[in-house]
Structure formats: structure tokens, C-alpha cells
PDB file of C-alpha atoms and ligand atoms in Angstrom:
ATOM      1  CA  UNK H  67     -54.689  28.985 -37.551  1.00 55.00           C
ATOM      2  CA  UNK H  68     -52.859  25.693 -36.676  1.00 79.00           C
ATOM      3  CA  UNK H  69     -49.839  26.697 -34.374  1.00 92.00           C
ATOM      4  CA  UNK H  70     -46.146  25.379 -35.387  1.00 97.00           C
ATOM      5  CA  UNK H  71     -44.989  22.389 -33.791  1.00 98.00           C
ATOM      6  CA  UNK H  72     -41.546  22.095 -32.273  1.00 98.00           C
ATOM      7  CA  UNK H  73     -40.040  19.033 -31.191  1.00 98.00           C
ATOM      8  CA  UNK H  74     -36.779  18.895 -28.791  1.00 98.00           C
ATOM      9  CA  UNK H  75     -35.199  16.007 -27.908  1.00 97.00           C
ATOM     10  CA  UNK H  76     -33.113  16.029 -25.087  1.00 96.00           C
ATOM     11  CA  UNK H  77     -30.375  13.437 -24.129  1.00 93.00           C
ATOM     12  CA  UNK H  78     -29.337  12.510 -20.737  1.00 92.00           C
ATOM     13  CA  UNK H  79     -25.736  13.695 -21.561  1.00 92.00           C
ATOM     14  CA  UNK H  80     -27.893  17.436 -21.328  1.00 95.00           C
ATOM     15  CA  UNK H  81     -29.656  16.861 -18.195  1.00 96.00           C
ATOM     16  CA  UNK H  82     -27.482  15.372 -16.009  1.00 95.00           C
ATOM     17  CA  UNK H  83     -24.436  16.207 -14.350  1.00 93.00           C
ATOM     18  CA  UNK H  84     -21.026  14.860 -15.772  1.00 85.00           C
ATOM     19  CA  UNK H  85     -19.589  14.063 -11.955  1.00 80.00           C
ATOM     20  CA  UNK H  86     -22.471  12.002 -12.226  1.00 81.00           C
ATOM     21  CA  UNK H  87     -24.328  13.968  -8.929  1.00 85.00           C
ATOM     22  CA  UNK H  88     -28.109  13.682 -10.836  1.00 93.00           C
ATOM     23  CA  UNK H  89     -29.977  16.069 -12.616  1.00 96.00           C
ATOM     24  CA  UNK H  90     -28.239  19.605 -13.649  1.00 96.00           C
ATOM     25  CA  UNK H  91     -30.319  21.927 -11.736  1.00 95.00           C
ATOM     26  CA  UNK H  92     -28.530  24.790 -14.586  1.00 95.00           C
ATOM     27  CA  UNK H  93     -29.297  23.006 -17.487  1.00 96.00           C
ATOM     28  CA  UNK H  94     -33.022  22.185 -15.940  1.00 96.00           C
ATOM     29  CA  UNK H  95     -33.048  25.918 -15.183  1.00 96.00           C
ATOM     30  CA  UNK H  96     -32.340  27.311 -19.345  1.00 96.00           C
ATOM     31  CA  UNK H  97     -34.291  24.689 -20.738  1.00 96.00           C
ATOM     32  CA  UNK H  98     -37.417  25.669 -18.718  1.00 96.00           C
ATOM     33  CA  UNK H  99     -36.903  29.693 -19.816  1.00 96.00           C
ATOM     34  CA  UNK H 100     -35.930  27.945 -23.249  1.00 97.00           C
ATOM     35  CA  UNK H 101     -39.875  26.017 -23.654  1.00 97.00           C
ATOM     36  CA  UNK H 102     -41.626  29.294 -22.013  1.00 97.00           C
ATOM     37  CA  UNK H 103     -39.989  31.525 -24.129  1.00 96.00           C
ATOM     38  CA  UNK H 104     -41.197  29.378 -27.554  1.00 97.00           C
ATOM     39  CA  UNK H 105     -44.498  29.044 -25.642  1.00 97.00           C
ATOM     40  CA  UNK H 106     -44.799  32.969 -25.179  1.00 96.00           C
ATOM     41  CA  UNK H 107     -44.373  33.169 -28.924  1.00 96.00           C
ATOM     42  CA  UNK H 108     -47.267  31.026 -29.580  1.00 96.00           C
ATOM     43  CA  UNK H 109     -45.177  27.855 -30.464  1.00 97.00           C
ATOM     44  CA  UNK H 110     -46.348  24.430 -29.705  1.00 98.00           C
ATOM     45  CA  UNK H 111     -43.722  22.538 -27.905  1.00 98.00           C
ATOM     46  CA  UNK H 112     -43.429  18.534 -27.316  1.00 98.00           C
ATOM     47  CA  UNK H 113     -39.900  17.377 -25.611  1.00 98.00           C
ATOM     48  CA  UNK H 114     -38.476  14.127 -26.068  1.00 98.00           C
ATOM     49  CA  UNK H 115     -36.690  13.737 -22.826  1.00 97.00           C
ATOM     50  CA  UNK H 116     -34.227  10.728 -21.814  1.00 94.00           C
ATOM     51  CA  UNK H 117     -32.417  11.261 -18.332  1.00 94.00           C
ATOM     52  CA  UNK H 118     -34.406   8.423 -16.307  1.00 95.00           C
ATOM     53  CA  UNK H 119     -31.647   5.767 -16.353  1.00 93.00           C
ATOM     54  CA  UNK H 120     -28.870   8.375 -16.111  1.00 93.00           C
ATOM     55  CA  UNK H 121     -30.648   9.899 -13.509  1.00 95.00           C
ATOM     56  CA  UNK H 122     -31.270   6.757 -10.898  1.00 96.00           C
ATOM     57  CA  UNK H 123     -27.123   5.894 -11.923  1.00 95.00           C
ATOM     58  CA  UNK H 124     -26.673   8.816  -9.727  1.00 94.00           C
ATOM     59  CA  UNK H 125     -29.148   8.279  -7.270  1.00 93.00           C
ATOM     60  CA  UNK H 126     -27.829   4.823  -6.337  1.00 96.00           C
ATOM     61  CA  UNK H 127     -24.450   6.172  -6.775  1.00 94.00           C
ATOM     62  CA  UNK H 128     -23.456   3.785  -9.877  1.00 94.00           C
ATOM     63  CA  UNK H 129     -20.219   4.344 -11.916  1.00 90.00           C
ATOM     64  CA  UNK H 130     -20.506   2.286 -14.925  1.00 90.00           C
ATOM     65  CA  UNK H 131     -23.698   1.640 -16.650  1.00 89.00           C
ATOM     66  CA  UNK H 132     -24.897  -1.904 -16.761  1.00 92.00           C
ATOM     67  CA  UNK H 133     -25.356  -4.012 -19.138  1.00 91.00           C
ATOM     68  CA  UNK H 134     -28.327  -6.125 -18.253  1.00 92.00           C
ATOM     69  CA  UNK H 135     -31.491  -5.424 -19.712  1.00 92.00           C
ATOM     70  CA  UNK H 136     -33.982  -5.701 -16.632  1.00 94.00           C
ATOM     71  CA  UNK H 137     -31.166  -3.636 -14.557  1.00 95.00           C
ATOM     72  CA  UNK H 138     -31.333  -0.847 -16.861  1.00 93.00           C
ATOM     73  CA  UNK H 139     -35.434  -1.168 -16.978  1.00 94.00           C
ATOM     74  CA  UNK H 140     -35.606  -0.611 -13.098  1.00 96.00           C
ATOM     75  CA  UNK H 141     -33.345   2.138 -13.118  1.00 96.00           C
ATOM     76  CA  UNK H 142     -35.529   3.848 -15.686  1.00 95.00           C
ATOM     77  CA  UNK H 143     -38.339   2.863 -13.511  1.00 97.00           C
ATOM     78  CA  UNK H 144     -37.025   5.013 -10.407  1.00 97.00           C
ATOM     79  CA  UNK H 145     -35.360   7.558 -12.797  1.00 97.00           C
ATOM     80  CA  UNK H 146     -38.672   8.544 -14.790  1.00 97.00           C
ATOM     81  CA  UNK H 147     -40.332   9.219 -11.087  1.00 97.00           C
ATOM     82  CA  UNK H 148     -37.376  11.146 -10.399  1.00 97.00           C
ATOM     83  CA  UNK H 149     -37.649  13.315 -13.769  1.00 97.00           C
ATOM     84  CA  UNK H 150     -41.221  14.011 -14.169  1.00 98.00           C
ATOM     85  CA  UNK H 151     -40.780  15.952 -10.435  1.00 98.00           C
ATOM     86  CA  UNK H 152     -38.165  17.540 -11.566  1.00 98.00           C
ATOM     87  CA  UNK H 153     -39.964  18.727 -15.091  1.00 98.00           C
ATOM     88  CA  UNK H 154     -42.949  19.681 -13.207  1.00 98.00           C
ATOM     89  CA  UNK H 155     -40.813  21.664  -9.921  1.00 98.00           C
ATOM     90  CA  UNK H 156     -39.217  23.968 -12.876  1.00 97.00           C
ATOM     91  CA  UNK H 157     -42.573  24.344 -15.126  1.00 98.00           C
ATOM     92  CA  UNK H 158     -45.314  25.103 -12.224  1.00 98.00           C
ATOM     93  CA  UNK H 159     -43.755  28.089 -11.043  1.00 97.00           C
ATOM     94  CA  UNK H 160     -45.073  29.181 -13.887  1.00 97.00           C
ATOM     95  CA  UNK H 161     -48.085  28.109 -14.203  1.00 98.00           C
ATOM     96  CA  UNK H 162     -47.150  25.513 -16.599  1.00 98.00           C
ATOM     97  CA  UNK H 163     -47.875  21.439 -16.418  1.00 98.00           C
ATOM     98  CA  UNK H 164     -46.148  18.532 -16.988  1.00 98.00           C
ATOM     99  CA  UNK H 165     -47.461  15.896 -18.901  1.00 98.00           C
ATOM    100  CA  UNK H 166     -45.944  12.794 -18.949  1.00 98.00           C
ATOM    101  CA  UNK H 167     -46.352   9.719 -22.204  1.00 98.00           C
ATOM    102  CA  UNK H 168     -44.349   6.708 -22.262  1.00 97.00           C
ATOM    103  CA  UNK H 169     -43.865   5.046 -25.605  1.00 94.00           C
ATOM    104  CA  UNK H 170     -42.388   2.136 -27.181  1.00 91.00           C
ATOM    105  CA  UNK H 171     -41.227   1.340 -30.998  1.00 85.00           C
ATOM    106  CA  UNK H 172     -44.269  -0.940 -31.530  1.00 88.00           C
ATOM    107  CA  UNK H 173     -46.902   1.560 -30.256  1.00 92.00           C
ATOM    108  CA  UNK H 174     -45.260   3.731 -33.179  1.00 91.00           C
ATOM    109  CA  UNK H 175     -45.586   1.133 -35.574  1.00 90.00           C
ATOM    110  CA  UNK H 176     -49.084   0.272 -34.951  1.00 93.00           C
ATOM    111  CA  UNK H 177     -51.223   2.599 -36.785  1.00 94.00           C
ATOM    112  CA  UNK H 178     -54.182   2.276 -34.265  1.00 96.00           C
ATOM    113  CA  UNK H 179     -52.090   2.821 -31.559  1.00 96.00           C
ATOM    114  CA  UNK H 180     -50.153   5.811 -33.174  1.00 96.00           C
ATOM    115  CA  UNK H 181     -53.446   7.596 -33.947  1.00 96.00           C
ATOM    116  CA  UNK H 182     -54.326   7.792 -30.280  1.00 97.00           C
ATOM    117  CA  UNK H 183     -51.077   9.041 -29.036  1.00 97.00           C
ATOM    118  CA  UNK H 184     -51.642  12.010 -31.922  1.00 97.00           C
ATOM    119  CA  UNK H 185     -55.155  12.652 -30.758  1.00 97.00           C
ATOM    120  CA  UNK H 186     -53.775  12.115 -26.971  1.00 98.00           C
ATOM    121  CA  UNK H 187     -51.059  15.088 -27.710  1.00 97.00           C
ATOM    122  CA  UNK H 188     -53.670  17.250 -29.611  1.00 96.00           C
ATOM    123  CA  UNK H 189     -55.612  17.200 -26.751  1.00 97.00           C
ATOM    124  CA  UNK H 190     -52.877  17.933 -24.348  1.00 98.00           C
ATOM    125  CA  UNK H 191     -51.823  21.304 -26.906  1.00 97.00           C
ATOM    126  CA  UNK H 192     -55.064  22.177 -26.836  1.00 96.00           C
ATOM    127  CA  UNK H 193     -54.168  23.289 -22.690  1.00 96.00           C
ATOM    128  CA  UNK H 194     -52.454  26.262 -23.212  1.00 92.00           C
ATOM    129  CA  UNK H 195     -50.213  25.413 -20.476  1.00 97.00           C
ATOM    130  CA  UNK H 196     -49.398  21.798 -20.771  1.00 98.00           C
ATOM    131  CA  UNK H 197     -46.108  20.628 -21.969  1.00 98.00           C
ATOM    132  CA  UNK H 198     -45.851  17.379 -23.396  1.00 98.00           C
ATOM    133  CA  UNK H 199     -43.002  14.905 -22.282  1.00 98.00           C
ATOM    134  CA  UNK H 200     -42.064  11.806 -24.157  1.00 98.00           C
ATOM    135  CA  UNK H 201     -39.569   9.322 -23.121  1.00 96.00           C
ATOM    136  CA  UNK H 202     -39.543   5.459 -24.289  1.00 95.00           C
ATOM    137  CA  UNK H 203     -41.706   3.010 -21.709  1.00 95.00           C
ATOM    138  CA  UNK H 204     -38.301   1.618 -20.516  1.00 93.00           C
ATOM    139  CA  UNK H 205     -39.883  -0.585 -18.481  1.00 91.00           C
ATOM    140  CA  UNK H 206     -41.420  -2.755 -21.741  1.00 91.00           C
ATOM    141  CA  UNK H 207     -39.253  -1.855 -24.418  1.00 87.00           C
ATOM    142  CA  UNK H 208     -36.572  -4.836 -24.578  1.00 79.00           C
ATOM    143  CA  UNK H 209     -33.238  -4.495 -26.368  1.00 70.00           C
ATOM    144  CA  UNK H 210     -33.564  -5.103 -29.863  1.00 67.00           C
ATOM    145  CA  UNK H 211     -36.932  -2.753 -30.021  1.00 68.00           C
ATOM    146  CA  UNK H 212     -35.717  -0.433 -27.949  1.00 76.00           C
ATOM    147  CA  UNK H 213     -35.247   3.720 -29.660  1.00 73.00           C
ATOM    148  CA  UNK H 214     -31.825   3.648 -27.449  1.00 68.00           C
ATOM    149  CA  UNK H 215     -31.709   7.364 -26.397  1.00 75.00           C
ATOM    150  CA  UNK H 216     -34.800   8.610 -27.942  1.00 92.00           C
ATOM    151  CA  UNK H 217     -33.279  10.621 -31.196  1.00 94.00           C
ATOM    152  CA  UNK H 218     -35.368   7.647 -33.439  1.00 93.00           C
ATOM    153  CA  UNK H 219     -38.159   8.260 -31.256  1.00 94.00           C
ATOM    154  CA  UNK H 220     -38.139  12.238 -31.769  1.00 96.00           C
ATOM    155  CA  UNK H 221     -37.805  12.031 -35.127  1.00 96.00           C
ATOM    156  CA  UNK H 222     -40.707   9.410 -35.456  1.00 95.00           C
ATOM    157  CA  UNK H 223     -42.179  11.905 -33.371  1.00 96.00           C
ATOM    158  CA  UNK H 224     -42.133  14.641 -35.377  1.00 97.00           C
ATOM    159  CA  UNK H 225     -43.123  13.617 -38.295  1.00 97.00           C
ATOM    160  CA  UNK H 226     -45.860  11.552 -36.900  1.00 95.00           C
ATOM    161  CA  UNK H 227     -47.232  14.855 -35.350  1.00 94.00           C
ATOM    162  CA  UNK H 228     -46.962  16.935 -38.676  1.00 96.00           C
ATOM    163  CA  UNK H 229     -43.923  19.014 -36.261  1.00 98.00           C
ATOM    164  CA  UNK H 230     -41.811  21.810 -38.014  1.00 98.00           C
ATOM    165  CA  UNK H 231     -39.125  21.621 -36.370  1.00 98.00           C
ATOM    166  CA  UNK H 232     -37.060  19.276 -34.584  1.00 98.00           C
ATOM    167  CA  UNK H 233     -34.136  20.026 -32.348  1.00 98.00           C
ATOM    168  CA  UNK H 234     -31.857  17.519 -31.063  1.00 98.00           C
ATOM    169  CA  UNK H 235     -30.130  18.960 -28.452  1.00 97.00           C
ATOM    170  CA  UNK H 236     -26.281  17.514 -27.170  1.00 95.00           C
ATOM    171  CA  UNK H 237     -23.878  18.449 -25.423  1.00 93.00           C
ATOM    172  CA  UNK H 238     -21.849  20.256 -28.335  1.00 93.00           C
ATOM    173  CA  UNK H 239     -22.753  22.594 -30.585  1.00 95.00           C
ATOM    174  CA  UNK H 240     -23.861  20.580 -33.462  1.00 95.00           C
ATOM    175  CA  UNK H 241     -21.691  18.005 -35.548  1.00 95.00           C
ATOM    176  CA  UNK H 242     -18.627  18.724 -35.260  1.00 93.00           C
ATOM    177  CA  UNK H 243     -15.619  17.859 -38.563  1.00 91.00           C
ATOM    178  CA  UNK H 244     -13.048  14.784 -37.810  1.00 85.00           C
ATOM    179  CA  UNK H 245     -10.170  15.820 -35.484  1.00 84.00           C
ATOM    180  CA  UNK H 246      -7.828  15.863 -38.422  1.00 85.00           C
ATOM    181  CA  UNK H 247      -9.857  18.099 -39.778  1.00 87.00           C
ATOM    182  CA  UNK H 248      -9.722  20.354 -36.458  1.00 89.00           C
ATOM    183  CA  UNK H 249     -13.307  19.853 -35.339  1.00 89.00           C
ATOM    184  CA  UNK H 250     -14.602  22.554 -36.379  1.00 95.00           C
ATOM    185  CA  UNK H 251     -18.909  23.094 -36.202  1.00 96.00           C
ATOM    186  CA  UNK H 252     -20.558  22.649 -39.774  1.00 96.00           C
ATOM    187  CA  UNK H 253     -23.187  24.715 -40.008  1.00 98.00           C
ATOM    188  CA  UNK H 254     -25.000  22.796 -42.676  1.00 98.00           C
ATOM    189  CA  UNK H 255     -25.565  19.392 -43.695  1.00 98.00           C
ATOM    190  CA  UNK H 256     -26.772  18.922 -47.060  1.00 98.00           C
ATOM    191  CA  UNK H 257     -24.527  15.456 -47.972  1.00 97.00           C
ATOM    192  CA  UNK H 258     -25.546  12.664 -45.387  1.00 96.00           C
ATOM    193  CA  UNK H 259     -22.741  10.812 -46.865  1.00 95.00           C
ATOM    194  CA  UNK H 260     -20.167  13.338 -46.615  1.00 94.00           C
ATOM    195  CA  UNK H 261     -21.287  14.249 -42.865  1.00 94.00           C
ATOM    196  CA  UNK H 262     -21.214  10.504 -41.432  1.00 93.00           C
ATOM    197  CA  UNK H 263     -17.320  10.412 -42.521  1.00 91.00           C
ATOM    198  CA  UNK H 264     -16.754  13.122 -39.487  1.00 91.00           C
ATOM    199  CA  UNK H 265     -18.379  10.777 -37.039  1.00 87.00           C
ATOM    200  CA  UNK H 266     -16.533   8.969 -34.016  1.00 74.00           C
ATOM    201  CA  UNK H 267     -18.659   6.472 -32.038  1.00 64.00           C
ATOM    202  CA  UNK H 268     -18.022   8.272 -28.524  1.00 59.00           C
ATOM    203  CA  UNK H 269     -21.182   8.444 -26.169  1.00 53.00           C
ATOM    204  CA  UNK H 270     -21.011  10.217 -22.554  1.00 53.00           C
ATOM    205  CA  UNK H 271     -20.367   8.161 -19.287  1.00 50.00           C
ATOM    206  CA  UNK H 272     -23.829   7.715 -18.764  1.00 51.00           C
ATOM    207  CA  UNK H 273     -25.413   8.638 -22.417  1.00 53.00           C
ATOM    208  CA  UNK H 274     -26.441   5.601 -25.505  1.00 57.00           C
ATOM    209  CA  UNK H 275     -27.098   8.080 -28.460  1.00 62.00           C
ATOM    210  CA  UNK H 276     -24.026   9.787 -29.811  1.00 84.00           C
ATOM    211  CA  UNK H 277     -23.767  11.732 -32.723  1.00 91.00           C
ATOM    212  CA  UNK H 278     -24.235   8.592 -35.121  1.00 91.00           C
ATOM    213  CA  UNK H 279     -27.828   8.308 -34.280  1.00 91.00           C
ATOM    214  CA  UNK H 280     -28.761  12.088 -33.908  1.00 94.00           C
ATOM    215  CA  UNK H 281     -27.747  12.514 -37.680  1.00 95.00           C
ATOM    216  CA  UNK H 282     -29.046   9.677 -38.990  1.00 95.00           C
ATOM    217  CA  UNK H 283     -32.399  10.800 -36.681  1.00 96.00           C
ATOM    218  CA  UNK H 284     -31.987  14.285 -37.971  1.00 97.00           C
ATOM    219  CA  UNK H 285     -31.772  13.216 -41.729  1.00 97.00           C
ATOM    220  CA  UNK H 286     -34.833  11.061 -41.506  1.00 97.00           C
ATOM    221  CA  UNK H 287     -36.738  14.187 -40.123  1.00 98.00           C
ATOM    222  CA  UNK H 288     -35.506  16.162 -42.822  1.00 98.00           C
ATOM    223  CA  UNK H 289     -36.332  14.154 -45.404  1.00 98.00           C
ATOM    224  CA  UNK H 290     -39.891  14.173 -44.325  1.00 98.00           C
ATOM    225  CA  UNK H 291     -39.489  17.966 -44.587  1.00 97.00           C
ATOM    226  CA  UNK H 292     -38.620  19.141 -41.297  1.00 98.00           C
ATOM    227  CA  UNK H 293     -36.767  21.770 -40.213  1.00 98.00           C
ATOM    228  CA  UNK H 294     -34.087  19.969 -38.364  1.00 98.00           C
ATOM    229  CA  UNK H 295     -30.927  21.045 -35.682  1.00 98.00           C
ATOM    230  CA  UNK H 296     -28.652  19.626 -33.958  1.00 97.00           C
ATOM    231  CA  UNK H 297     -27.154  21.855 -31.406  1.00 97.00           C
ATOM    232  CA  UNK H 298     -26.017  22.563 -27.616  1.00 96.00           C
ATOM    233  CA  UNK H 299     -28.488  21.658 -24.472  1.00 96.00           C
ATOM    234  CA  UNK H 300     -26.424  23.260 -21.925  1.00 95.00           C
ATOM    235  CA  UNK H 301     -26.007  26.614 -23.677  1.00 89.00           C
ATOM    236  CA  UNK H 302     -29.712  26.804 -24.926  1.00 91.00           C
ATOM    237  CA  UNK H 303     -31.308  30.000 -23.730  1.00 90.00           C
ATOM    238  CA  UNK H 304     -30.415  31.761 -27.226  1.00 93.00           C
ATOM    239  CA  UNK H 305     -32.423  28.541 -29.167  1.00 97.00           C
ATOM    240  CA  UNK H 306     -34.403  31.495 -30.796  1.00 97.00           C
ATOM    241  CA  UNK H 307     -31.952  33.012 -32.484  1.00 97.00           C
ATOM    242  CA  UNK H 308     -30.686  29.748 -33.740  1.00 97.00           C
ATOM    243  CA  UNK H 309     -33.451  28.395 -35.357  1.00 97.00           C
ATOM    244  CA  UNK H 310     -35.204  31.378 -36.444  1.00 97.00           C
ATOM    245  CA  UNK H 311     -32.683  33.839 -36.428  1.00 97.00           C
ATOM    246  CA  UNK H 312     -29.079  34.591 -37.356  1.00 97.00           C
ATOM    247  CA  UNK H 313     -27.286  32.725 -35.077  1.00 97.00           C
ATOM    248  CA  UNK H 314     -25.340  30.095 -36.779  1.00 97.00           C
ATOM    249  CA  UNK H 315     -23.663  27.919 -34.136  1.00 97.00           C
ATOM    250  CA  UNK H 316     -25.723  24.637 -34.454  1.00 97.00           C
ATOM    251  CA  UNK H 317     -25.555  22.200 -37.181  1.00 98.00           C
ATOM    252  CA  UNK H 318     -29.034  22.439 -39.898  1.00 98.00           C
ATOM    253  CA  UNK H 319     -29.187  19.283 -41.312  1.00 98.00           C
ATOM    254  CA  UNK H 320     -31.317  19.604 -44.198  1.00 98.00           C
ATOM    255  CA  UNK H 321     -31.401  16.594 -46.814  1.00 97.00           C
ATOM    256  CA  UNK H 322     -33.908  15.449 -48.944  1.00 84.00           C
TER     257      UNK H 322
HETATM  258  N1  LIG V  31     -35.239   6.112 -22.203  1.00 85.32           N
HETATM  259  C1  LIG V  31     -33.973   5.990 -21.527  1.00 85.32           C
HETATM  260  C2  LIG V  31     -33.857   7.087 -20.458  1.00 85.32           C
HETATM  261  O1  LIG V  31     -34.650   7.946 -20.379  1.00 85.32           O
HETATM  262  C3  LIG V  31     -32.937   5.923 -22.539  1.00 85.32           C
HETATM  263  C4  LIG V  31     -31.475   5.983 -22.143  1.00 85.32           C
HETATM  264  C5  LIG V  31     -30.775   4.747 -21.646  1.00 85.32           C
HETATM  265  O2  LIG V  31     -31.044   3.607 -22.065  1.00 85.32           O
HETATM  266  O3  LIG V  31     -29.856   4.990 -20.856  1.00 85.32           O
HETATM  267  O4  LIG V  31     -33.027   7.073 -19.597  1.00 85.32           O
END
């Protein structure tokens, strides 16, 4: 029997450090236990992983992101390096490989192209101990094709790989009501409309996405029929419970 696909998306707001010193070796460390765990229980797992540019800000001991285009390409370019080792230092431990594939928009939109990724990724499942790792090919993708930070590309993604699940993970627990309405989590979206009123257009330091694009991202997923979350990267290690048990702090966003 086919195995169920889970994609998680994570941002760099999750994997790096907000002094801005790199890579959070803690987050690095519950995410890893997070993908064994699903693993163990005979889940297929692709991530979506940003970090690369937030990752050589710190390295080079930049402040403020830049602007430029090209800048923020050769960041990524020393930042992916920088991630992949990290990916692979927590998963071999265990036995477990790293597999790195860099994508842009138009590879997704070519349907030659997007058939050999999905037969590329079939063939990496088929390794019981590979893990998949997606991040956009920085170093091509220029501004106005660009996925931003990834939560288009996971939810292309997903859908493209027949995935079901998808699980955007932030730094909060999940979308969050207005601050005059005390931001409180909401456990369930079922009216897109409703849910974009709570929005505010903050991002992290070093982060692009924001909440805007994981629900919109989410609700496309859904749509397609996917079982789709929003919820918190730093506090993952009880991911099981949330999307297959009772625990309720994440946001389901579930439209159709
Ligand atoms: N793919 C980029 C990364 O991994 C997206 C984020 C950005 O533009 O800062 O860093």
C-alpha cells in the first residue's frame, strides 16, 4: 500500500536564531526527532525548508536584509551550503540522509519538468532513509518569479506529489485573531474571507512569508483536498498529536 505523504514547510523565522547568531541548534534538534518520529510510523516525509539567506545574514554578521536581488541570490548561495550540513549533521546520526532539490516557479509550471521532479522524489521515498529537502534555486529564481519564502512552493508541492498533509510551520501557534480581538489561536479555518480580516503584514527580522502567504498557501492546499496546518516550528516535538490526535493548538485550515 502507497504510504501517506506529509509535507512541512519550514520558514527561516523557525530555523534560525532571533539574535540573529545562525541556525537554532534547538529548533534543528525537535524538528529532526519531529521527521524520525513520522518516519518510524511509516509516514513519507518531504520538507520545504527556507533558512539559506537567513542563515548566511548571520554568517556575515548582517543586520538588515538587503534589498538587491543578486545580493540576496549569493547569500542563498553560501546559506544553502551552510543548511544542507546542518540537515544532514542532525539526520545521519541516525542513519538517515539528506537529500537536497532546488526548484524554481517555472520548473513547477512546466509539465515536463514537474514530472521529473515527481519521479525524482518517488525515487528518493523509495530509500527508506532519505529525506527529501526542497528549497527554491535562489540562485535563478529572479524577483517577480520568485515563491518568496517557500509556503507557494509547499503547497504546489503537495499537491503536485498527491501529499496528505501539509504543515506550515511558524513561529506561533497557528493564525492568530486581530489584537482587538485579543489574539487568540483559531483552531479552524473554514471562511478564507473571514480569516484574512485577522491578518497584519508583520514578517520576522530576517523572514519574507508572514502569515498572509501561509493562509493563502494553506487554502490553496486545502482546496485541492489536503489536510492542511498551520502551527508552531519551535515547539514541534508533539506534531503527532496535533495533526492526528487531540491536540488542538494549531490552526486547520480546511476550505473547499
Ligand atoms: N529560499 C530562500 C531561503 O531559503 C527564501 C527566503 C528569502 O528570500 O529570504 O532563504
Amino acid at each position: 500500500m502507497k504510504k501517506e505523504c506529509i509535507v512541512i514547510k519550514l520558514g527561516t523565522g523557525v530555523l534560525t536564531q532571533k539574535s540573529g547568531a545562525g541556525l537554532d541548534p534547538i529548533a534543528l534538534l525537535q524538528i529532526t526527532a519531529t521527521i524520525i518520529d513520522l518516519k518510524q510510523r511509516d509516514k513519507d516525509v518531504i520538507l520545504v525548508s527556507s533558512g539559506a539567506v537567513g542563515t548566511a545574514l548571520s554568517e556575515f554578521g548582517i543586520t538588515e536584509r538587503p534589498t538587491e536581488i543578486t545580493e540576496l541570490q549569493s547569500l542563498a548561495a553560501v546559506g544553502q551550503a551552510r543548511l544542507m550540513h546542518a540537515y544532514h549533521a542532525q539526520l545521519s546520526p541516525y542513519g538517515y540522509h539528506a537529500a537536497q532539490i532546488l526548484l524554481t516557479y517555472s520548473d513547477l509550471e512546466s509539465s515536463d519538468r514537474q514530472e521529473r521532479i515527481l519521479r525524482t522524489l518517488k525515487a528518493l521515498l523509495k530509500r527508506e532513509k532519505v529525506i527529501p529537502i526542497i528549497n527554491e534555486n535562489d540562485t535563478v529564481a529572479v524577483e517577480e518569479l520568485r515563491f518568496g519564502d517557500n509556503d507557494a512552493l509547499s503547497s504546489k508541492i503537495a499537491i503536485a506529489c498527491g501529499a496528505s498533509k501539509l504543515v506550515l510551520l511558524t513561529t506561533v501557534d497557528g493564525l492568530l485573531t486581530s489584537k482587538a480581538e485579543g489574539q487568540t489561536l483559531i483552531e479552524e479555518v473554514t471562511n478564507l474571507e473571514e480569516a484574512r480580516k485577522h491578518i497584519t503584514t508583520e514578517t520576522g527580522t530576517f523572514s519574507v512569508g508572514g502569515m498572509a502567504s501561509k493562509l493563502e498557501a494553506a487554502a490553496l492546499a486545502s482546496a485541492a483536498g489536503i489536510e492542511t496546518y498551520i502551527t508552531h516550528g519551535k515547539h514541534c516535538a508533539d506534531l503527532w498529536d496535533k495533526i492526528y490526535g487531540t491536540n488542538r493548538r494549531r490552526t486547520r485550515v480546511n476550505v473547499h
